[in-house]
């Protein structure tokens, strides 16, 4: 049995370049699908958010097929990386608001990568990589929500910045797949998924690493 830390956004909005607060949160499928895969396999999941706030799902992500568990988060600031066997970041636009600039999260990611423990990050979750110490993810092959997907979703022109651009600015080797199709990239102990459809395949990769 492994103990897996889910680091989830505490934001309920994403501030656009005109100052508008776009309602969001975490993307339900990207939480629920890996959660079900990990717990079904007998692993324990602990959820952490900045300040220990109750995370909210993006209302657009809630469908009858999605079953979210009751979430009781701990404070991200109190997390000890040594207590966990793997770390996972679901997406939603929320991480673009808070985790992208959260130093505690950035240090956790750097520590996890250095430890060799599996680190899974999906969709907009890779925004958290922007808060890592300089050079942490330079040279890594990875993916995340693409500029093309943001344009199709209708928010690219209103965003302060686009995730793909910022990850490339970090020196990461961004691997772009087809819009909305499952696409997972594995480089060392970093496993990244491009979009909501990638959350299941990403969870499968993490489970293989934990076995």
mmCIF file of N, CA, C and O in Angstrom, residues 56-102:
data_model
loop_
_atom_site.group_PDB
_atom_site.id
_atom_site.type_symbol
_atom_site.label_atom_id
_atom_site.label_comp_id
_atom_site.label_asym_id
_atom_site.label_seq_id
_atom_site.Cartn_x
_atom_site.Cartn_y
_atom_site.Cartn_z
ATOM 1 N N UNK A 56 -12.948 23.477 -4.620
ATOM 2 C CA UNK A 56 -14.237 23.433 -5.299
ATOM 3 C C UNK A 56 -14.036 22.933 -6.725
ATOM 4 O O UNK A 56 -13.079 23.312 -7.397
ATOM 5 N N UNK A 57 -14.920 22.065 -7.200
ATOM 6 C CA UNK A 57 -14.835 21.628 -8.594
ATOM 7 C C UNK A 57 -15.353 22.698 -9.537
ATOM 8 O O UNK A 57 -16.279 23.441 -9.191
ATOM 9 N N UNK A 58 -14.748 22.766 -10.715
ATOM 10 C CA UNK A 58 -15.282 23.614 -11.770
ATOM 11 C C UNK A 58 -16.668 23.074 -12.127
ATOM 12 O O UNK A 58 -16.813 21.885 -12.438
ATOM 13 N N UNK A 59 -17.671 23.924 -12.063
ATOM 14 C CA UNK A 59 -19.046 23.473 -12.303
ATOM 15 C C UNK A 59 -19.215 22.876 -13.698
ATOM 16 O O UNK A 59 -20.039 21.981 -13.900
ATOM 17 N N UNK A 60 -18.421 23.344 -14.654
ATOM 18 C CA UNK A 60 -18.513 22.824 -16.018
ATOM 19 C C UNK A 60 -18.018 21.391 -16.126
ATOM 20 O O UNK A 60 -18.285 20.707 -17.117
ATOM 21 N N UNK A 61 -17.294 20.925 -15.092
ATOM 22 C CA UNK A 61 -16.727 19.573 -15.141
ATOM 23 C C UNK A 61 -17.608 18.531 -14.477
ATOM 24 O O UNK A 61 -17.292 17.336 -14.508
ATOM 25 N N UNK A 62 -18.698 18.962 -13.870
ATOM 26 C CA UNK A 62 -19.551 18.024 -13.128
ATOM 27 C C UNK A 62 -20.559 17.368 -14.073
ATOM 28 O O UNK A 62 -21.362 18.039 -14.711
ATOM 29 N N UNK A 63 -20.497 16.065 -14.157
ATOM 30 C CA UNK A 63 -21.439 15.292 -14.961
ATOM 31 C C UNK A 63 -21.961 14.144 -14.106
ATOM 32 O O UNK A 63 -21.360 13.793 -13.081
ATOM 33 N N UNK A 64 -23.077 13.519 -14.503
ATOM 34 C CA UNK A 64 -23.622 12.417 -13.708
ATOM 35 C C UNK A 64 -22.651 11.247 -13.570
ATOM 36 O O UNK A 64 -22.749 10.474 -12.611
ATOM 37 N N UNK A 65 -21.696 11.119 -14.507
ATOM 38 C CA UNK A 65 -20.778 9.977 -14.466
ATOM 39 C C UNK A 65 -19.640 10.190 -13.462
ATOM 40 O O UNK A 65 -18.944 9.234 -13.110
ATOM 41 N N UNK A 66 -19.448 11.419 -13.037
ATOM 42 C CA UNK A 66 -18.330 11.746 -12.150
ATOM 43 C C UNK A 66 -18.780 11.639 -10.700
ATOM 44 O O UNK A 66 -19.755 12.265 -10.293
ATOM 45 N N UNK A 67 -18.058 10.848 -9.930
ATOM 46 C CA UNK A 67 -18.381 10.671 -8.513
ATOM 47 C C UNK A 67 -17.201 11.142 -7.675
ATOM 48 O O UNK A 67 -16.190 10.449 -7.576
ATOM 49 N N UNK A 68 -17.340 12.319 -7.090
ATOM 50 C CA UNK A 68 -16.270 12.857 -6.255
ATOM 51 C C UNK A 68 -16.440 12.363 -4.821
ATOM 52 O O UNK A 68 -17.545 12.369 -4.289
ATOM 53 N N UNK A 69 -15.346 11.967 -4.180
ATOM 54 C CA UNK A 69 -15.430 11.573 -2.771
ATOM 55 C C UNK A 69 -15.547 12.810 -1.889
ATOM 56 O O UNK A 69 -15.348 13.944 -2.354
ATOM 57 N N UNK A 70 -15.854 12.608 -0.655
ATOM 58 C CA UNK A 70 -15.797 13.715 0.303
ATOM 59 C C UNK A 70 -14.333 14.085 0.495
ATOM 60 O O UNK A 70 -13.487 13.216 0.719
ATOM 61 N N UNK A 71 -14.025 15.368 0.377
ATOM 62 C CA UNK A 71 -12.633 15.816 0.429
ATOM 63 C C UNK A 71 -12.407 16.612 1.708
ATOM 64 O O UNK A 71 -13.074 17.611 1.966
ATOM 65 N N UNK A 72 -11.459 16.135 2.505
ATOM 66 C CA UNK A 72 -11.054 16.855 3.721
ATOM 67 C C UNK A 72 -9.573 17.153 3.610
ATOM 68 O O UNK A 72 -8.725 16.294 3.911
ATOM 69 N N UNK A 73 -9.227 18.355 3.149
ATOM 70 C CA UNK A 73 -7.822 18.632 2.859
ATOM 71 C C UNK A 73 -6.998 19.002 4.084
ATOM 72 O O UNK A 73 -7.523 19.496 5.089
ATOM 73 N N UNK A 74 -5.711 18.751 3.971
ATOM 74 C CA UNK A 74 -4.740 19.251 4.935
ATOM 75 C C UNK A 74 -4.088 20.489 4.333
ATOM 76 O O UNK A 74 -4.268 20.809 3.161
ATOM 77 N N UNK A 75 -3.319 21.186 5.138
ATOM 78 C CA UNK A 75 -2.629 22.384 4.651
ATOM 79 C C UNK A 75 -1.393 21.991 3.841
ATOM 80 O O UNK A 75 -0.546 21.240 4.322
ATOM 81 N N UNK A 76 -1.305 22.511 2.639
ATOM 82 C CA UNK A 76 -0.135 22.250 1.810
ATOM 83 C C UNK A 76 1.149 22.673 2.522
ATOM 84 O O UNK A 76 2.193 22.013 2.399
ATOM 85 N N UNK A 77 1.041 23.743 3.302
ATOM 86 C CA UNK A 77 2.217 24.261 4.008
ATOM 87 C C UNK A 77 2.778 23.266 5.023
ATOM 88 O O UNK A 77 3.950 23.361 5.403
ATOM 89 N N UNK A 78 1.951 22.331 5.480
ATOM 90 C CA UNK A 78 2.371 21.372 6.513
ATOM 91 C C UNK A 78 2.840 20.041 5.941
ATOM 92 O O UNK A 78 3.226 19.142 6.699
ATOM 93 N N UNK A 79 2.809 19.887 4.623
ATOM 94 C CA UNK A 79 3.157 18.609 3.996
ATOM 95 C C UNK A 79 4.638 18.294 4.186
ATOM 96 O O UNK A 79 5.509 19.151 3.996
ATOM 97 N N UNK A 80 4.909 17.045 4.569
ATOM 98 C CA UNK A 80 6.286 16.534 4.618
ATOM 99 C C UNK A 80 6.443 15.551 3.465
ATOM 100 O O UNK A 80 5.830 14.472 3.474
ATOM 101 N N UNK A 81 7.245 15.875 2.459
ATOM 102 C CA UNK A 81 7.367 15.017 1.283
ATOM 103 C C UNK A 81 7.745 13.576 1.619
ATOM 104 O O UNK A 81 7.301 12.646 0.936
ATOM 105 N N UNK A 82 8.508 13.387 2.672
ATOM 106 C CA UNK A 82 8.960 12.045 3.029
ATOM 107 C C UNK A 82 7.807 11.130 3.436
ATOM 108 O O UNK A 82 7.951 9.899 3.437
ATOM 109 N N UNK A 83 6.646 11.709 3.761
ATOM 110 C CA UNK A 83 5.504 10.914 4.207
ATOM 111 C C UNK A 83 4.753 10.253 3.048
ATOM 112 O O UNK A 83 3.846 9.453 3.281
ATOM 113 N N UNK A 84 5.114 10.575 1.807
ATOM 114 C CA UNK A 84 4.322 10.120 0.657
ATOM 115 C C UNK A 84 5.182 9.357 -0.351
ATOM 116 O O UNK A 84 6.371 9.609 -0.497
ATOM 117 N N UNK A 85 4.521 8.421 -1.035
ATOM 118 C CA UNK A 85 5.200 7.583 -2.030
ATOM 119 C C UNK A 85 5.057 8.126 -3.445
ATOM 120 O O UNK A 85 5.790 7.721 -4.350
ATOM 121 N N UNK A 86 4.099 9.029 -3.644
ATOM 122 C CA UNK A 86 3.880 9.651 -4.950
ATOM 123 C C UNK A 86 3.079 10.925 -4.730
ATOM 124 O O UNK A 86 2.393 11.083 -3.714
ATOM 125 N N UNK A 87 3.163 11.827 -5.713
ATOM 126 C CA UNK A 87 2.430 13.092 -5.653
ATOM 127 C C UNK A 87 1.701 13.273 -6.978
ATOM 128 O O UNK A 87 2.243 12.969 -8.048
ATOM 129 N N UNK A 88 0.466 13.780 -6.885
ATOM 130 C CA UNK A 88 -0.346 13.971 -8.085
ATOM 131 C C UNK A 88 -1.039 15.330 -8.052
ATOM 132 O O UNK A 88 -1.576 15.733 -7.019
ATOM 133 N N UNK A 89 -1.023 16.029 -9.188
ATOM 134 C CA UNK A 89 -1.684 17.321 -9.342
ATOM 135 C C UNK A 89 -2.766 17.229 -10.407
ATOM 136 O O UNK A 89 -2.459 17.113 -11.592
ATOM 137 N N UNK A 90 -4.053 17.297 -10.035
ATOM 138 C CA UNK A 90 -5.108 17.438 -11.045
ATOM 139 C C UNK A 90 -5.139 18.872 -11.555
ATOM 140 O O UNK A 90 -4.542 19.776 -10.956
ATOM 141 N N UNK A 91 -5.866 19.074 -12.666
ATOM 142 C CA UNK A 91 -5.915 20.401 -13.263
ATOM 143 C C UNK A 91 -7.213 21.132 -13.010
ATOM 144 O O UNK A 91 -7.758 21.116 -11.916
ATOM 145 N N UNK A 92 -7.746 21.732 -14.074
ATOM 146 C CA UNK A 92 -8.737 22.781 -13.949
ATOM 147 C C UNK A 92 -7.991 24.107 -14.062
ATOM 148 O O UNK A 92 -6.768 24.154 -13.899
ATOM 149 N N UNK A 93 -8.690 25.190 -14.343
ATOM 150 C CA UNK A 93 -7.992 26.467 -14.467
ATOM 151 C C UNK A 93 -7.519 27.006 -13.119
ATOM 152 O O UNK A 93 -6.702 27.933 -13.082
ATOM 153 N N UNK A 94 -8.000 26.443 -12.022
ATOM 154 C CA UNK A 94 -7.612 26.931 -10.701
ATOM 155 C C UNK A 94 -6.107 27.011 -10.469
ATOM 156 O O UNK A 94 -5.612 28.018 -9.933
ATOM 157 N N UNK A 95 -5.327 25.977 -10.838
ATOM 158 C CA UNK A 95 -3.878 26.044 -10.619
ATOM 159 C C UNK A 95 -3.205 27.229 -11.315
ATOM 160 O O UNK A 95 -2.147 27.686 -10.871
ATOM 161 N N UNK A 96 -3.820 27.747 -12.403
ATOM 162 C CA UNK A 96 -3.262 28.916 -13.082
ATOM 163 C C UNK A 96 -3.315 30.137 -12.159
ATOM 164 O O UNK A 96 -2.534 31.074 -12.312
ATOM 165 N N UNK A 97 -4.244 30.114 -11.204
ATOM 166 C CA UNK A 97 -4.435 31.244 -10.293
ATOM 167 C C UNK A 97 -3.539 31.153 -9.067
ATOM 168 O O UNK A 97 -2.912 32.143 -8.678
ATOM 169 N N UNK A 98 -3.477 29.955 -8.425
ATOM 170 C CA UNK A 98 -2.748 29.883 -7.142
ATOM 171 C C UNK A 98 -1.483 29.034 -7.182
ATOM 172 O O UNK A 98 -0.415 29.466 -6.752
ATOM 173 N N UNK A 99 -1.549 27.822 -7.701
ATOM 174 C CA UNK A 99 -0.381 26.940 -7.638
ATOM 175 C C UNK A 99 0.757 27.421 -8.526
ATOM 176 O O UNK A 99 1.925 27.113 -8.277
ATOM 177 N N UNK A 100 0.432 28.210 -9.555
ATOM 178 C CA UNK A 100 1.468 28.735 -10.450
ATOM 179 C C UNK A 100 2.437 29.665 -9.728
ATOM 180 O O UNK A 100 3.556 29.889 -10.217
ATOM 181 N N UNK A 101 2.016 30.192 -8.583
ATOM 182 C CA UNK A 101 2.865 31.130 -7.840
ATOM 183 C C UNK A 101 3.056 30.687 -6.390
ATOM 184 O O UNK A 101 3.472 31.487 -5.541
ATOM 185 N N UNK A 102 2.804 29.420 -6.098
ATOM 186 C CA UNK A 102 2.869 28.928 -4.716
ATOM 187 C C UNK A 102 4.232 28.293 -4.452
ATOM 188 O O UNK A 102 4.551 27.225 -4.986
#
